[in-house]
Coordinates of C-alpha atoms in Angstrom, one line a residue:
Chain A
M1 CA 213.2 71.8 141.1
A2 CA 213.7 75.0 139.2
E3 CA 216.2 73.2 137.2
F4 CA 213.6 70.6 136.4
I5 CA 211.0 73.1 135.2
E6 CA 213.7 74.7 133.0
L7 CA 214.4 71.3 131.6
I8 CA 210.7 70.7 130.7
S9 CA 210.7 74.0 128.7
Y10 CA 213.1 72.4 126.2
S11 CA 211.0 70.9 123.5
F12 CA 213.1 67.7 123.3
F13 CA 212.6 67.1 127.0
S14 CA 208.8 67.7 127.0
K15 CA 208.6 65.3 124.1
A16 CA 210.5 62.8 126.1
L17 CA 208.1 63.2 129.0
L18 CA 205.1 62.7 126.6
A19 CA 206.8 59.6 125.3
A20 CA 207.3 58.3 128.8
L21 CA 203.6 58.9 129.6
L22 CA 202.5 57.1 126.5
A23 CA 204.9 54.2 127.1
S24 CA 203.5 53.9 130.6
I25 CA 199.9 53.9 129.5
S26 CA 200.4 51.4 126.6
C27 CA 202.7 49.1 128.6
G28 CA 200.5 49.5 131.7
I29 CA 197.6 48.0 129.9
A30 CA 199.4 45.4 127.7
G31 CA 201.8 44.4 130.5
T32 CA 198.9 43.7 132.9
Y33 CA 197.5 41.4 130.3
I34 CA 200.7 39.5 129.7
V35 CA 201.7 39.3 133.3
A36 CA 198.2 38.1 134.4
R37 CA 198.3 35.4 131.6
R38 CA 201.9 34.5 132.2
K39 CA 202.9 35.5 128.7
V40 CA 206.0 37.5 129.6
F41 CA 208.3 35.0 127.7
I42 CA 206.1 35.5 124.6
A43 CA 206.6 39.3 124.9
G44 CA 210.3 38.7 125.1
G45 CA 210.1 36.5 121.9
I46 CA 208.1 39.2 120.0
T47 CA 210.5 41.9 121.1
H48 CA 213.6 40.1 119.9
A49 CA 212.0 38.8 116.7
S50 CA 211.2 42.3 115.7
F51 CA 214.9 43.0 115.4
G52 CA 214.8 41.0 112.2
G53 CA 212.4 43.5 110.7
I54 CA 214.5 46.4 111.9
G55 CA 217.5 44.9 110.1
M56 CA 215.5 44.3 107.0
G57 CA 214.3 48.0 107.1
Y58 CA 218.0 49.1 107.1
F59 CA 218.9 46.8 104.3
F60 CA 216.0 47.9 102.0
G61 CA 216.2 51.5 103.0
I62 CA 212.7 51.7 104.5
N63 CA 211.8 52.9 108.0
P64 CA 213.1 50.2 110.3
M65 CA 210.1 50.6 112.6
F66 CA 207.8 49.4 109.8
G67 CA 209.9 46.3 109.4
G68 CA 210.0 45.8 113.1
A69 CA 206.2 46.1 113.3
A70 CA 205.7 43.6 110.6
F71 CA 208.1 41.1 112.2
G72 CA 206.6 41.8 115.6
L73 CA 203.0 41.1 114.4
L74 CA 204.0 38.0 112.4
S75 CA 205.9 36.5 115.3
A76 CA 203.1 37.2 117.8
L77 CA 200.5 35.6 115.6
G78 CA 202.9 32.8 114.7
I79 CA 203.7 31.9 118.3
E80 CA 199.9 31.9 119.1
F81 CA 199.2 29.7 116.1
I82 CA 202.1 27.3 116.6
S83 CA 201.4 26.7 120.2
K84 CA 197.7 26.1 119.6
K85 CA 197.6 24.2 116.3
T86 CA 200.9 22.2 116.1
E87 CA 202.8 19.7 118.2
I88 CA 205.6 22.2 119.0
R89 CA 205.5 23.3 122.5
E90 CA 204.9 27.0 123.2
D91 CA 208.2 27.8 125.0
S92 CA 210.2 26.0 122.3
A93 CA 208.3 27.9 119.6
I94 CA 209.2 31.2 121.4
G95 CA 212.8 30.1 121.6
I96 CA 213.0 29.4 117.9
I97 CA 211.3 32.6 116.8
W98 CA 213.2 34.7 119.3
S99 CA 216.6 33.6 118.0
F100 CA 215.7 33.4 114.4
G101 CA 214.5 37.0 114.4
M102 CA 217.7 38.2 116.0
A103 CA 219.7 36.2 113.5
L104 CA 217.9 37.7 110.5
G105 CA 218.5 41.2 111.9
I106 CA 222.2 40.6 112.3
I107 CA 222.5 39.1 108.8
F108 CA 220.7 42.1 107.3
I109 CA 222.7 44.7 109.1
F110 CA 225.9 42.9 108.2
L111 CA 224.8 42.9 104.5
T112 CA 223.9 46.6 104.6
P113 CA 226.7 48.7 103.2
G114 CA 228.2 51.2 105.5
Y115 CA 227.6 51.8 109.1
A116 CA 224.1 51.4 110.7
P117 CA 224.1 54.7 112.7
N118 CA 221.0 54.2 114.9
L119 CA 221.5 50.6 115.7
M120 CA 222.2 51.3 119.3
T121 CA 219.0 53.4 119.5
Y122 CA 217.0 50.2 118.7
L123 CA 218.9 48.0 121.1
F124 CA 218.9 50.3 124.1
G125 CA 216.4 53.0 123.1
N126 CA 216.7 56.7 123.5
I127 CA 213.7 58.5 124.9
L128 CA 215.4 61.9 124.0
T129 CA 215.4 61.2 120.3
V130 CA 211.8 60.1 119.9
S131 CA 210.3 61.7 116.7
N132 CA 206.9 63.4 116.2
T133 CA 205.9 60.5 114.0
D134 CA 206.7 58.0 116.8
I135 CA 204.6 60.1 119.2
N136 CA 201.6 60.2 116.8
F137 CA 201.7 56.5 116.3
M138 CA 201.9 56.0 120.1
I139 CA 198.9 58.3 120.7
I140 CA 196.8 56.3 118.1
L141 CA 197.9 52.9 119.7
C142 CA 197.1 54.1 123.2
S143 CA 193.6 55.3 122.2
L144 CA 193.0 52.0 120.4
L145 CA 194.1 50.0 123.5
I146 CA 192.1 52.0 125.9
L147 CA 189.0 51.7 123.7
F148 CA 189.4 48.0 123.2
F149 CA 189.9 47.3 126.9
I150 CA 187.0 49.4 128.0
L151 CA 184.6 47.9 125.4
F152 CA 185.7 44.3 126.0
Y153 CA 187.0 44.4 129.6
R154 CA 184.6 41.7 130.9
I155 CA 185.3 39.3 128.0
I156 CA 189.0 39.9 128.2
L157 CA 189.0 39.1 131.9
F158 CA 186.8 36.1 131.4
I159 CA 188.9 34.6 128.6
S160 CA 192.2 35.4 130.4
F161 CA 191.1 33.7 133.6
D162 CA 189.5 30.6 132.1
E163 CA 189.9 30.2 128.4
E164 CA 188.2 26.8 128.3
Y165 CA 185.1 28.0 130.2
A166 CA 184.8 31.0 128.0
Q167 CA 185.0 28.6 125.0
S168 CA 182.2 26.5 126.5
H169 CA 180.1 29.7 126.4
K170 CA 180.7 30.0 122.7
L171 CA 182.8 33.2 123.0
P172 CA 185.3 33.8 120.1
V173 CA 188.3 32.9 122.3
N174 CA 190.8 32.5 119.5
T175 CA 189.9 35.7 117.8
F176 CA 190.4 37.6 121.1
N177 CA 193.7 35.8 121.7
Y178 CA 195.0 36.8 118.3
I179 CA 193.8 40.5 118.6
L180 CA 195.3 40.8 122.1
I181 CA 198.7 39.4 121.2
A182 CA 198.7 41.6 118.1
L183 CA 198.1 44.6 120.2
V184 CA 200.8 43.5 122.6
A185 CA 203.2 43.2 119.6
L186 CA 202.4 46.7 118.4
V187 CA 202.9 48.1 121.9
I188 CA 206.3 46.4 122.1
V189 CA 207.5 47.6 118.7
L190 CA 206.4 51.3 119.2
N191 CA 208.1 51.3 122.6
I192 CA 211.4 50.0 121.2
R193 CA 212.2 53.5 120.2
V194 CA 211.7 54.7 123.7
I195 CA 213.3 52.0 125.8
G196 CA 215.0 49.6 123.4
I197 CA 214.8 45.9 122.5
I198 CA 216.9 44.8 125.5
L199 CA 214.9 46.8 128.0
V200 CA 211.3 47.1 126.8
I201 CA 210.2 44.0 128.9
S202 CA 210.8 46.1 132.0
Y203 CA 207.9 48.5 131.2
L204 CA 205.7 45.5 130.7
T205 CA 206.6 43.6 133.9
I206 CA 208.1 45.7 136.7
P207 CA 205.3 48.3 137.3
Q208 CA 202.8 45.5 137.0
S209 CA 204.6 43.3 139.5
A210 CA 204.8 46.3 141.9
A211 CA 201.1 46.9 141.4
N212 CA 200.3 43.3 142.0
L213 CA 201.9 43.6 145.4
L214 CA 199.2 46.1 146.4
T215 CA 196.1 44.7 144.7
R216 CA 194.8 41.6 143.0
N217 CA 192.2 43.3 141.0
F218 CA 193.0 43.3 137.2
K219 CA 191.6 46.8 136.6
H220 CA 193.5 48.3 139.6
I221 CA 196.8 46.6 138.4
I222 CA 196.4 48.5 135.1
I223 CA 195.8 51.8 136.9
Y224 CA 198.6 51.4 139.4
S225 CA 201.1 50.2 136.8
V226 CA 200.4 53.3 134.6
I227 CA 201.0 55.5 137.7
F228 CA 204.2 53.6 138.6
G229 CA 205.4 53.7 135.0
V230 CA 205.0 57.5 134.9
L231 CA 206.6 58.0 138.3
G232 CA 209.6 55.8 137.4
S233 CA 210.1 57.3 134.0
I234 CA 210.1 60.9 135.2
T235 CA 212.3 60.2 138.1
G236 CA 214.6 58.1 135.9
L237 CA 214.8 60.7 133.2
Y238 CA 215.7 63.4 135.8
I239 CA 218.4 61.3 137.4
S240 CA 219.8 60.3 134.0
Y241 CA 220.0 64.0 133.1
I242 CA 221.8 65.3 136.2
A243 CA 224.1 62.2 136.4
D244 CA 224.6 62.0 132.7
L245 CA 223.8 58.3 132.5
P246 CA 221.7 56.4 129.8
S247 CA 218.0 57.1 130.4
G248 CA 216.7 53.6 129.7
A249 CA 218.9 51.8 132.2
I250 CA 218.3 54.4 134.9
I251 CA 214.5 54.2 134.4
I252 CA 214.7 50.4 135.0
F253 CA 216.9 51.0 138.0
V254 CA 214.2 53.3 139.4
F255 CA 211.5 50.7 138.7
V256 CA 213.3 48.1 140.6
V257 CA 213.9 50.4 143.6
L258 CA 210.2 51.3 143.5
Y259 CA 209.3 47.6 143.5
L260 CA 211.6 46.8 146.4
A261 CA 210.3 49.8 148.4
I262 CA 206.7 48.7 148.0
W263 CA 207.7 45.1 148.8
L264 CA 209.4 46.3 152.0
L265 CA 206.5 48.6 153.0
K266 CA 204.1 45.7 152.5
Y267 CA 206.3 43.3 154.5
F268 CA 206.5 45.6 157.5
H269 CA 202.9 46.5 157.3
Q270 CA 201.8 42.9 157.4
K271 CA 204.2 42.1 160.2
H272 CA 202.9 45.0 162.2
R273 CA 199.3 43.8 161.6
I274 CA 200.0 40.3 162.7
Q275 CA 201.8 41.5 165.9
R276 CA 198.8 43.7 166.7
Q277 CA 196.5 40.8 166.3
L278 CA 198.6 38.6 168.5
K279 CA 198.5 41.1 171.4
Chain B
M1 CA 159.7 16.6 131.9
G2 CA 161.1 16.3 128.4
K3 CA 164.2 15.8 126.3
I4 CA 166.7 18.6 126.7
F5 CA 169.8 17.1 125.3
E6 CA 170.7 14.2 123.0
L7 CA 173.9 12.6 121.9
I8 CA 173.2 10.5 118.8
D9 CA 175.8 7.9 117.5
I10 CA 178.7 9.9 118.7
S11 CA 182.3 8.9 118.0
A12 CA 185.3 10.8 119.1
T13 CA 189.0 10.4 118.6
Y14 CA 192.2 11.7 120.2
G15 CA 195.2 11.6 117.9
E16 CA 194.7 8.3 116.1
G17 CA 192.9 6.5 118.9
I18 CA 189.2 6.1 119.1
I19 CA 188.1 7.3 122.5
L20 CA 184.3 7.0 122.2
K21 CA 182.4 4.9 119.8
D22 CA 178.7 5.0 118.9
V23 CA 177.6 6.7 122.1
N24 CA 173.9 7.4 122.6
L25 CA 172.5 9.4 125.5
T26 CA 169.3 11.2 126.0
I27 CA 169.0 13.6 128.9
N28 CA 165.6 14.6 130.2
S29 CA 164.9 17.7 132.2
N30 CA 164.9 16.2 135.7
D31 CA 167.6 13.6 135.2
F32 CA 170.5 13.2 137.7
I33 CA 173.0 10.9 136.0
G34 CA 176.2 9.7 137.4
I35 CA 178.9 8.9 134.7
I36 CA 181.5 6.5 135.9
G37 CA 184.3 4.6 134.1
P38 CA 188.0 3.8 134.3
N39 CA 190.7 6.4 133.7
G40 CA 191.2 6.9 130.0
G41 CA 187.8 5.4 129.3
G42 CA 186.5 8.7 127.8
K43 CA 184.7 10.4 130.6
T44 CA 186.4 13.8 130.2
T45 CA 186.1 13.5 126.4
L46 CA 182.4 13.0 126.8
V47 CA 182.1 16.1 129.0
K48 CA 184.1 18.2 126.5
L49 CA 181.8 17.0 123.7
M50 CA 178.7 18.0 125.7
V51 CA 179.9 21.5 126.6
G52 CA 181.2 22.1 123.1
L53 CA 184.9 22.1 123.6
L54 CA 185.4 19.2 121.2
K55 CA 183.7 18.3 118.0
P56 CA 182.7 14.6 117.4
V57 CA 184.1 12.9 114.3
K58 CA 180.8 11.2 113.9
G59 CA 177.3 11.7 115.2
R60 CA 175.1 14.6 116.3
I61 CA 174.6 16.6 119.5
I62 CA 171.2 18.2 119.9
M63 CA 170.4 20.8 122.5
H64 CA 166.6 21.2 122.7
K65 CA 165.4 24.7 123.4
A66 CA 163.9 24.9 126.9
S67 CA 160.9 27.2 127.2
G68 CA 161.6 30.6 128.5
R69 CA 165.4 30.1 128.5
D70 CA 168.1 31.6 126.4
T71 CA 169.7 28.8 124.4
K72 CA 173.1 30.3 124.4
N73 CA 174.2 29.1 127.9
Q74 CA 171.8 26.3 128.7
I75 CA 174.7 24.2 130.0
G76 CA 176.4 25.1 133.2
Y77 CA 179.8 23.4 133.6
L78 CA 182.0 22.8 136.6
P79 CA 185.5 21.9 135.2
Q80 CA 188.2 20.0 137.1
I81 CA 189.6 22.6 139.4
S82 CA 193.3 21.8 138.9
L83 CA 193.4 23.6 135.6
F84 CA 193.1 27.2 137.0
D85 CA 195.8 29.7 137.5
K86 CA 195.2 30.3 141.1
R87 CA 197.3 33.5 141.2
F88 CA 195.2 35.2 138.5
P89 CA 194.1 38.7 139.7
I90 CA 190.4 38.3 139.9
S91 CA 187.9 38.5 142.8
V92 CA 185.4 35.8 143.8
I93 CA 182.4 37.8 142.7
D94 CA 184.0 38.6 139.3
V95 CA 184.5 34.9 138.8
V96 CA 180.8 34.2 139.5
L97 CA 179.7 37.1 137.3
S98 CA 181.9 35.9 134.5
G99 CA 179.3 33.2 133.9
L100 CA 177.1 36.0 132.6
A101 CA 179.9 37.7 130.5
S102 CA 178.9 36.1 127.2
E103 CA 175.2 37.0 127.6
K104 CA 175.9 40.7 128.1
A105 CA 176.0 43.2 125.3
V106 CA 179.3 44.8 124.8
F107 CA 178.5 48.2 126.4
K108 CA 176.3 46.9 129.2
K109 CA 177.8 46.6 132.7
Y110 CA 176.8 44.0 135.2
T111 CA 173.6 45.3 136.8
K112 CA 172.8 45.5 140.5
A113 CA 170.4 42.5 139.9
D114 CA 173.3 40.5 138.5
K115 CA 175.5 41.3 141.5
D116 CA 172.7 40.5 143.9
K117 CA 172.2 37.2 142.2
A118 CA 175.9 36.4 142.5
I119 CA 175.9 37.2 146.2
E120 CA 172.7 35.2 146.7
L121 CA 174.3 32.1 145.1
L122 CA 177.5 32.6 147.2
A123 CA 175.3 32.8 150.3
R124 CA 173.6 29.5 149.3
M125 CA 177.0 27.9 149.3
G126 CA 177.8 29.6 152.6
I127 CA 180.6 31.8 151.4
S128 CA 179.0 35.2 150.7
D129 CA 181.4 36.9 153.1
L130 CA 184.3 36.0 150.8
Y131 CA 182.9 37.8 147.7
S132 CA 185.6 40.5 147.4
R133 CA 188.6 38.2 148.1
P134 CA 191.0 37.2 145.4
I135 CA 190.2 33.7 144.1
G136 CA 193.7 32.5 145.0
E137 CA 193.1 33.0 148.7
L138 CA 190.4 30.5 148.9
S139 CA 190.7 26.8 149.9
G140 CA 190.1 24.1 147.3
G141 CA 186.5 23.4 148.6
Q142 CA 185.7 27.1 148.6
M143 CA 186.9 27.6 145.1
Q144 CA 184.8 24.7 144.0
R145 CA 181.8 26.4 145.4
V146 CA 182.6 29.6 143.6
F147 CA 182.9 27.7 140.3
L148 CA 179.6 26.0 141.0
C149 CA 178.0 29.5 141.4
R150 CA 179.5 30.6 138.1
A151 CA 178.1 27.5 136.4
I152 CA 174.5 28.1 137.7
I153 CA 174.2 31.9 137.5
T154 CA 172.8 31.6 134.1
S155 CA 170.1 29.2 135.4
P156 CA 171.0 26.5 132.9
S157 CA 168.8 23.6 132.1
L158 CA 171.7 21.1 132.3
L159 CA 174.5 21.2 134.9
I160 CA 177.6 19.1 134.2
L161 CA 180.2 18.5 136.9
D162 CA 183.6 16.9 136.1
E163 CA 185.1 15.2 139.1
P164 CA 183.6 17.6 141.6
N165 CA 184.9 15.8 144.6
T166 CA 188.6 15.9 143.7
F167 CA 189.6 18.8 145.9
V168 CA 186.7 18.9 148.2
D169 CA 186.9 18.3 151.9
S170 CA 184.6 15.6 153.2
K171 CA 182.4 18.1 155.0
F172 CA 181.6 20.0 151.8
E173 CA 181.1 16.8 149.9
A174 CA 177.9 16.0 151.7
D175 CA 176.8 19.7 151.4
L176 CA 177.6 19.6 147.7
Y177 CA 175.3 16.7 147.1
D178 CA 172.5 18.3 149.1
I179 CA 172.9 21.5 147.0
L180 CA 172.8 19.3 143.9
L181 CA 169.6 17.6 145.0
E182 CA 168.1 21.1 145.5
L183 CA 169.3 22.3 142.1
N184 CA 168.0 19.1 140.5
K185 CA 164.5 20.4 141.0
T186 CA 165.1 23.0 138.3
M187 CA 167.8 21.5 136.1
A188 CA 169.2 18.2 134.9
I189 CA 172.5 17.2 136.4
I190 CA 175.4 15.0 135.2
V191 CA 178.2 14.1 137.6
V192 CA 181.3 12.6 136.2
T193 CA 183.3 10.7 138.8
H194 CA 185.6 7.8 139.6
D195 CA 184.4 7.7 143.1
I196 CA 181.1 5.8 142.7
G197 CA 180.8 5.2 146.4
T198 CA 179.2 8.5 147.6
I199 CA 177.7 9.6 144.4
S200 CA 175.4 6.7 143.9
Y201 CA 173.2 7.6 146.9
Y202 CA 172.3 10.7 145.1
V203 CA 172.1 10.0 141.4
K204 CA 169.0 8.5 139.8
T205 CA 170.7 6.7 137.0
I206 CA 174.2 5.6 136.0
A207 CA 176.1 5.6 132.7
C208 CA 179.3 3.6 132.4
V209 CA 181.8 4.9 129.9
N210 CA 184.6 2.8 128.6
K211 CA 184.8 3.6 124.9
Y212 CA 181.2 2.6 124.7
L213 CA 178.5 4.0 126.9
N214 CA 176.2 1.7 128.8
Y215 CA 173.2 3.4 130.4
H216 CA 171.9 1.8 133.5
P217 CA 168.4 3.1 134.4
S218 CA 168.7 2.9 138.1
N219 CA 171.3 3.9 140.8
I220 CA 171.9 0.3 141.8
I221 CA 174.6 -1.5 140.0
T222 CA 176.6 -4.6 140.8
E223 CA 180.1 -5.6 140.1
K224 CA 178.8 -8.3 137.7
Q225 CA 176.9 -5.8 135.7
L226 CA 179.9 -3.5 135.6
A227 CA 181.9 -6.4 134.2
A228 CA 179.3 -7.1 131.6
Y229 CA 179.4 -3.4 130.6
G230 CA 183.2 -3.8 130.1
C231 CA 183.6 -1.2 132.7
P232 CA 186.5 -2.3 134.9
I233 CA 186.5 0.2 137.6
Q234 CA 187.6 -0.1 141.2
I235 CA 184.6 -0.7 143.4
I236 CA 184.3 1.1 146.6
T237 CA 182.0 -0.8 149.0
H238 CA 180.1 0.5 151.9
G239 CA 179.4 -1.0 155.3
D240 CA 178.0 -4.5 155.2
I241 CA 177.5 -4.8 151.5
P242 CA 180.7 -6.3 150.4
H243 CA 180.1 -7.0 146.7
T244 CA 177.5 -4.5 145.8
V245 CA 178.5 -1.0 144.8
L246 CA 175.6 0.7 146.4
K247 CA 172.6 -0.8 147.9
K248 CA 171.4 -4.4 147.6
H249 CA 169.1 -5.3 144.9
D250 CA 165.8 -5.9 146.5
H251 CA 164.6 -8.2 143.8

């Protein structure tokens, strides 16, 4: 424990903790939305498509995160549009955009002269190298998300549960769908620095699924997944530090252990209750 | 009694096919209309037009403002149940309250009065004890009651039910129609169904939809009349009345 407190006193490590906290909040909210609406595959598509923008950033010498954000947003809005307005089916549209984004990224990086030094950071993330700019952007995004979900919670829940019925009440269903998927895209892109393209989906799904084992209330799923996200991140960071293993992968490992533990607890609790009732 | 809703010369298409052509229907405040017709005849399209989910390619839809009622949600709608994600994390009372969501200002929470109203409606359907349960834990019939509560919590002047008996157990089916008769005192009701057997005891008039709409101003309709309307639907007969859909003509 003393070792842990000493660790926090290093500025890079306290920054990592802050990044983990912000990742847990933003992904807790956005993830609950995509899990409840079964849009996890869309989130995967957005994540991978943003790699195209990161590659483009390298090629043109601009901040790869800006390129990533642009591609993330465009692919999010594109998937939403294609699946609603055209004959192409949603999962096929995701498959196309997912692989096309990755392909563009690979082409751009191949064309960029020299070696792309931080490429691994984008693929696997590195919570220990998160910059102050990244942190600032994440604080702004978290505030925006919290505000939006507090203001429009009822309408978001209504539309998510039954889009058609909300439409029959003349609610701006499409506008909300576009705004929400755009926010999800921003959450994904900003968290790529923390956890990486390959692994970011974990923050959006595992804490939420664990929370969903305990409650079936949308609001409570958000709160529990933020808590699980923070717990898993801190534990994972600590283990990765003492065992000298990659932080992103260890955090996911901890998430899955947490999920299994809750599942087992729930299973035995239910069994116990049924046996008591049968007596 | 007065006009509350009018469809005037409505035509609707799906892809390149014409689903509805020159449909006219006037709904008065205490109507109870059964809409019947074959599968693919345009029943669901008609419902979607009425609740605003589809725009007609031709014609006008007029909602008359009922006195003392907000025009925004004058139509309550019970969709076909099979379309829901039954694992969605939402409680029964939140589903009922969501019927009010579009009427609330952004900052306003649901009031105690709103919640009391929701509980009262659930009690009328005999399921108030389930209010805090996740919607996915309910049976098909119970879900149907919850969605009916959501449809009527705004006190609409017109209630539209799309195939309400699809997932309903036979015990609730009778209850449902009694509830509808009670509701019909304060709102017009349209029931879309392919099961004309049970419904026709309750409805006042019948409209037959098969691309065109034929309005039949009574709840007694014979096979011959159906044929004349071009409405080839399977006829379910009752008891000793082999060739009449509902009751015998007494004239």
